[in-house]
Amino acid sequence: GIEYGHMQLISEAYSLLKNRKGLDNDAMAVVFDEWNGGELDSFLIEITANILRFRDEDGKPLLDKILDVAGQKGTGKWSAIAAMDENDPLTLITEAVYARLLSALYSERVKAARLYSGKLKVESGKLSDNAQLSIEDVRQALYAAKLISYAQGFSLLRHASEHYGWDLDYGTIARIWRKGCIIRSVFLQKITDAYRKDPDLENLLFDDFFRSKIQAALPAWRRIVAEGALSGVALPAMSSALSYFDGLRTLHSAANMIQAQRDYFGAHTYERTDRERGHFFHTNWTGE
């Protein structure tokens, strides 16, 4: 599932660099090479640069000839189903699965592009200037969202471990992944460090390293998600990751309205802020 999230995030960064910055494949390869030399160092970033440089027999980029219909073997879907079974909001990873499903609706996308492309171009020209889009902002947004992908993946591992009594060693899991797998990356060591420091860590976002990195990247992350919305570039994983972060840090959410609605139409009861947790109440909303 983490792999699905990372791949989708990289594809969104690629889309921004290509469609909003106007970079060609060779220029994007240089960007990904530079990113791979820093804190984004990972297997998937490395092979992305290689893919961008690869030429077909006619000397043209092979990537541009690959049909944009993503396949899947089911592992992302299993992660999303497991997350729902464990009541764990794997929003970014689930959005990555949905993005692949949407890509498979090729004939419908062709029709929608024909029907709506003109309107989007007009709005894009009014609302956003690609000259203002910073490559560094894209890098920071990608980095922050990748941290969320890891945080969500390990959150599901923790909930499943508690449910099934597995007693998982999360620091060792991260260390094993560093030795060679698709989601190998330099900051897996930071995950190991976080769990060595606090084996009972509820969420990686509560670790000092993750918190400092998220806070530093947050302004750029918000700008990139806004850019996507204003320019009509789909960023389902980056934007859902940001919504997950904002939802997690929101002390007073709007879920009280949902509970009121559920109690109104179905007498599903609710808890109160002025009572102890675990006590449930029902209101006769209509007086009937």
PDB file of N, CA, C and O in Angstrom, residues 182-220:
ATOM      1  N   ILE A 182      10.974  -2.088  -3.002  1.00  0.00           N
ATOM      2  CA  ILE A 182      10.493  -1.004  -3.859  1.00  0.00           C
ATOM      3  C   ILE A 182      10.384   0.318  -3.107  1.00  0.00           C
ATOM      4  O   ILE A 182      10.622   1.379  -3.678  1.00  0.00           O
ATOM      5  N   ILE A 183      10.031   0.281  -1.813  1.00  0.00           N
ATOM      6  CA  ILE A 183       9.892   1.534  -1.072  1.00  0.00           C
ATOM      7  C   ILE A 183      11.153   1.871  -0.278  1.00  0.00           C
ATOM      8  O   ILE A 183      11.105   2.639   0.682  1.00  0.00           O
ATOM      9  N   ARG A 184      12.287   1.279  -0.666  1.00  0.00           N
ATOM     10  CA  ARG A 184      13.548   1.643  -0.023  1.00  0.00           C
ATOM     11  C   ARG A 184      13.780   3.140  -0.154  1.00  0.00           C
ATOM     12  O   ARG A 184      13.672   3.706  -1.231  1.00  0.00           O
ATOM     13  N   SER A 185      14.110   3.797   0.953  1.00  0.00           N
ATOM     14  CA  SER A 185      14.402   5.225   0.920  1.00  0.00           C
ATOM     15  C   SER A 185      15.295   5.578   2.099  1.00  0.00           C
ATOM     16  O   SER A 185      15.374   4.845   3.081  1.00  0.00           O
ATOM     17  N   VAL A 186      15.935   6.724   1.994  1.00  0.00           N
ATOM     18  CA  VAL A 186      16.924   7.107   2.989  1.00  0.00           C
ATOM     19  C   VAL A 186      16.293   7.365   4.347  1.00  0.00           C
ATOM     20  O   VAL A 186      16.906   7.099   5.386  1.00  0.00           O
ATOM     21  N   PHE A 187      15.052   7.870   4.384  1.00  0.00           N
ATOM     22  CA  PHE A 187      14.509   8.194   5.700  1.00  0.00           C
ATOM     23  C   PHE A 187      13.770   7.035   6.368  1.00  0.00           C
ATOM     24  O   PHE A 187      13.133   7.222   7.410  1.00  0.00           O
ATOM     25  N   LEU A 188      13.881   5.823   5.815  1.00  0.00           N
ATOM     26  CA  LEU A 188      13.442   4.654   6.576  1.00  0.00           C
ATOM     27  C   LEU A 188      14.262   4.516   7.858  1.00  0.00           C
ATOM     28  O   LEU A 188      13.769   4.008   8.869  1.00  0.00           O
ATOM     29  N   GLN A 189      15.529   4.981   7.821  1.00  0.00           N
ATOM     30  CA  GLN A 189      16.342   4.970   9.044  1.00  0.00           C
ATOM     31  C   GLN A 189      15.722   5.870  10.101  1.00  0.00           C
ATOM     32  O   GLN A 189      15.783   5.573  11.303  1.00  0.00           O
ATOM     33  N   LYS A 190      15.118   6.983   9.656  1.00  0.00           N
ATOM     34  CA  LYS A 190      14.463   7.883  10.604  1.00  0.00           C
ATOM     35  C   LYS A 190      13.251   7.208  11.258  1.00  0.00           C
ATOM     36  O   LYS A 190      12.922   7.484  12.408  1.00  0.00           O
ATOM     37  N   ILE A 191      12.583   6.325  10.500  1.00  0.00           N
ATOM     38  CA  ILE A 191      11.464   5.583  11.062  1.00  0.00           C
ATOM     39  C   ILE A 191      11.970   4.596  12.115  1.00  0.00           C
ATOM     40  O   ILE A 191      11.396   4.473  13.209  1.00  0.00           O
ATOM     41  N   THR A 192      13.059   3.901  11.795  1.00  0.00           N
ATOM     42  CA  THR A 192      13.669   3.002  12.779  1.00  0.00           C
ATOM     43  C   THR A 192      14.056   3.773  14.037  1.00  0.00           C
ATOM     44  O   THR A 192      13.786   3.331  15.163  1.00  0.00           O
ATOM     45  N   ASP A 193      14.670   4.943  13.847  1.00  0.00           N
ATOM     46  CA  ASP A 193      15.075   5.768  14.997  1.00  0.00           C
ATOM     47  C   ASP A 193      13.867   6.166  15.837  1.00  0.00           C
ATOM     48  O   ASP A 193      13.935   6.156  17.076  1.00  0.00           O
ATOM     49  N   ALA A 194      12.780   6.526  15.161  1.00  0.00           N
ATOM     50  CA  ALA A 194      11.581   6.970  15.886  1.00  0.00           C
ATOM     51  C   ALA A 194      11.022   5.862  16.770  1.00  0.00           C
ATOM     52  O   ALA A 194      10.652   6.101  17.932  1.00  0.00           O
ATOM     53  N   TYR A 195      10.977   4.638  16.237  1.00  0.00           N
ATOM     54  CA  TYR A 195      10.428   3.529  17.024  1.00  0.00           C
ATOM     55  C   TYR A 195      11.431   2.990  18.039  1.00  0.00           C
ATOM     56  O   TYR A 195      11.019   2.392  19.051  1.00  0.00           O
ATOM     57  N   ARG A 196      12.723   3.163  17.814  1.00  0.00           N
ATOM     58  CA  ARG A 196      13.692   2.804  18.835  1.00  0.00           C
ATOM     59  C   ARG A 196      13.566   3.750  20.029  1.00  0.00           C
ATOM     60  O   ARG A 196      13.719   3.358  21.188  1.00  0.00           O
ATOM     61  N   LYS A 197      13.288   5.019  19.727  1.00  0.00           N
ATOM     62  CA  LYS A 197      13.134   6.013  20.784  1.00  0.00           C
ATOM     63  C   LYS A 197      11.825   5.824  21.542  1.00  0.00           C
ATOM     64  O   LYS A 197      11.764   6.001  22.752  1.00  0.00           O
ATOM     65  N   ASP A 198      10.755   5.463  20.812  1.00  0.00           N
ATOM     66  CA  ASP A 198       9.445   5.279  21.439  1.00  0.00           C
ATOM     67  C   ASP A 198       8.734   4.108  20.766  1.00  0.00           C
ATOM     68  O   ASP A 198       8.018   4.291  19.781  1.00  0.00           O
ATOM     69  N   PRO A 199       8.901   2.876  21.289  1.00  0.00           N
ATOM     70  CA  PRO A 199       8.268   1.701  20.680  1.00  0.00           C
ATOM     71  C   PRO A 199       6.740   1.781  20.652  1.00  0.00           C
ATOM     72  O   PRO A 199       6.111   1.082  19.850  1.00  0.00           O
ATOM     73  N   ASP A 200       6.153   2.608  21.504  1.00  0.00           N
ATOM     74  CA  ASP A 200       4.693   2.734  21.573  1.00  0.00           C
ATOM     75  C   ASP A 200       4.177   3.954  20.803  1.00  0.00           C
ATOM     76  O   ASP A 200       3.050   4.405  21.029  1.00  0.00           O
ATOM     77  N   LEU A 201       5.001   4.486  19.907  1.00  0.00           N
ATOM     78  CA  LEU A 201       4.617   5.671  19.135  1.00  0.00           C
ATOM     79  C   LEU A 201       3.309   5.419  18.382  1.00  0.00           C
ATOM     80  O   LEU A 201       3.197   4.474  17.612  1.00  0.00           O
ATOM     81  N   GLU A 202       2.304   6.271  18.616  1.00  0.00           N
ATOM     82  CA  GLU A 202       0.988   6.075  18.014  1.00  0.00           C
ATOM     83  C   GLU A 202       0.981   6.394  16.525  1.00  0.00           C
ATOM     84  O   GLU A 202       0.309   5.732  15.743  1.00  0.00           O
ATOM     85  N   ASN A 203       1.704   7.423  16.152  1.00  0.00           N
ATOM     86  CA  ASN A 203       1.728   7.866  14.761  1.00  0.00           C
ATOM     87  C   ASN A 203       3.081   8.497  14.493  1.00  0.00           C
ATOM     88  O   ASN A 203       3.585   9.263  15.326  1.00  0.00           O
ATOM     89  N   LEU A 204       3.683   8.190  13.354  1.00  0.00           N
ATOM     90  CA  LEU A 204       4.998   8.743  13.029  1.00  0.00           C
ATOM     91  C   LEU A 204       4.994  10.265  13.015  1.00  0.00           C
ATOM     92  O   LEU A 204       6.023  10.898  13.251  1.00  0.00           O
ATOM     93  N   LEU A 205       3.846  10.868  12.761  1.00  0.00           N
ATOM     94  CA  LEU A 205       3.763  12.326  12.737  1.00  0.00           C
ATOM     95  C   LEU A 205       3.975  12.934  14.121  1.00  0.00           C
ATOM     96  O   LEU A 205       4.156  14.146  14.248  1.00  0.00           O
ATOM     97  N   PHE A 206       3.933  12.096  15.169  1.00  0.00           N
ATOM     98  CA  PHE A 206       4.173  12.592  16.521  1.00  0.00           C
ATOM     99  C   PHE A 206       5.662  12.593  16.876  1.00  0.00           C
ATOM    100  O   PHE A 206       6.043  13.102  17.924  1.00  0.00           O
ATOM    101  N   ASP A 207       6.494  12.023  16.026  1.00  0.00           N
ATOM    102  CA  ASP A 207       7.936  12.017  16.243  1.00  0.00           C
ATOM    103  C   ASP A 207       8.523  13.381  15.881  1.00  0.00           C
ATOM    104  O   ASP A 207       8.059  14.048  14.951  1.00  0.00           O
ATOM    105  N   ASP A 208       9.553  13.788  16.612  1.00  0.00           N
ATOM    106  CA  ASP A 208      10.123  15.128  16.413  1.00  0.00           C
ATOM    107  C   ASP A 208      10.650  15.332  15.000  1.00  0.00           C
ATOM    108  O   ASP A 208      10.469  16.409  14.411  1.00  0.00           O
ATOM    109  N   PHE A 209      11.325  14.316  14.427  1.00  0.00           N
ATOM    110  CA  PHE A 209      11.868  14.461  13.074  1.00  0.00           C
ATOM    111  C   PHE A 209      10.746  14.679  12.067  1.00  0.00           C
ATOM    112  O   PHE A 209      10.804  15.605  11.243  1.00  0.00           O
ATOM    113  N   PHE A 210       9.715  13.839  12.113  1.00  0.00           N
ATOM    114  CA  PHE A 210       8.601  13.966  11.182  1.00  0.00           C
ATOM    115  C   PHE A 210       7.896  15.308  11.372  1.00  0.00           C
ATOM    116  O   PHE A 210       7.527  15.973  10.394  1.00  0.00           O
ATOM    117  N   ARG A 211       7.707  15.691  12.626  1.00  0.00           N
ATOM    118  CA  ARG A 211       7.006  16.956  12.899  1.00  0.00           C
ATOM    119  C   ARG A 211       7.769  18.138  12.319  1.00  0.00           C
ATOM    120  O   ARG A 211       7.174  19.036  11.683  1.00  0.00           O
ATOM    121  N   SER A 212       9.088  18.161  12.492  1.00  0.00           N
ATOM    122  CA  SER A 212       9.873  19.279  11.982  1.00  0.00           C
ATOM    123  C   SER A 212       9.854  19.330  10.457  1.00  0.00           C
ATOM    124  O   SER A 212       9.768  20.412   9.862  1.00  0.00           O
ATOM    125  N   LYS A 213       9.917  18.167   9.812  1.00  0.00           N
ATOM    126  CA  LYS A 213       9.917  18.126   8.356  1.00  0.00           C
ATOM    127  C   LYS A 213       8.567  18.541   7.777  1.00  0.00           C
ATOM    128  O   LYS A 213       8.496  19.263   6.777  1.00  0.00           O
ATOM    129  N   ILE A 214       7.493  18.085   8.391  1.00  0.00           N
ATOM    130  CA  ILE A 214       6.156  18.458   7.929  1.00  0.00           C
ATOM    131  C   ILE A 214       5.938  19.962   8.081  1.00  0.00           C
ATOM    132  O   ILE A 214       5.439  20.641   7.169  1.00  0.00           O
ATOM    133  N   GLN A 215       6.332  20.500   9.232  1.00  0.00           N
ATOM    134  CA  GLN A 215       6.144  21.927   9.463  1.00  0.00           C
ATOM    135  C   GLN A 215       6.951  22.770   8.472  1.00  0.00           C
ATOM    136  O   GLN A 215       6.480  23.799   7.988  1.00  0.00           O
ATOM    137  N   ALA A 216       8.153  22.312   8.141  1.00  0.00           N
ATOM    138  CA  ALA A 216       8.992  23.055   7.202  1.00  0.00           C
ATOM    139  C   ALA A 216       8.425  23.021   5.789  1.00  0.00           C
ATOM    140  O   ALA A 216       8.503  24.002   5.041  1.00  0.00           O
ATOM    141  N   ALA A 217       7.841  21.892   5.396  1.00  0.00           N
ATOM    142  CA  ALA A 217       7.340  21.726   4.028  1.00  0.00           C
ATOM    143  C   ALA A 217       5.902  22.196   3.858  1.00  0.00           C
ATOM    144  O   ALA A 217       5.431  22.324   2.727  1.00  0.00           O
ATOM    145  N   LEU A 218       5.209  22.450   4.948  1.00  0.00           N
ATOM    146  CA  LEU A 218       3.767  22.717   4.884  1.00  0.00           C
ATOM    147  C   LEU A 218       3.391  23.889   3.973  1.00  0.00           C
ATOM    148  O   LEU A 218       2.445  23.764   3.176  1.00  0.00           O
ATOM    149  N   PRO A 219       4.057  25.051   4.034  1.00  0.00           N
ATOM    150  CA  PRO A 219       3.666  26.153   3.131  1.00  0.00           C
ATOM    151  C   PRO A 219       3.758  25.765   1.660  1.00  0.00           C
ATOM    152  O   PRO A 219       2.834  26.057   0.877  1.00  0.00           O
ATOM    153  N   ALA A 220       4.847  25.102   1.256  1.00  0.00           N
ATOM    154  CA  ALA A 220       4.998  24.674  -0.136  1.00  0.00           C
ATOM    155  C   ALA A 220       3.954  23.632  -0.496  1.00  0.00           C
ATOM    156  O   ALA A 220       3.393  23.649  -1.605  1.00  0.00           O
TER     157      ALA A 220
END
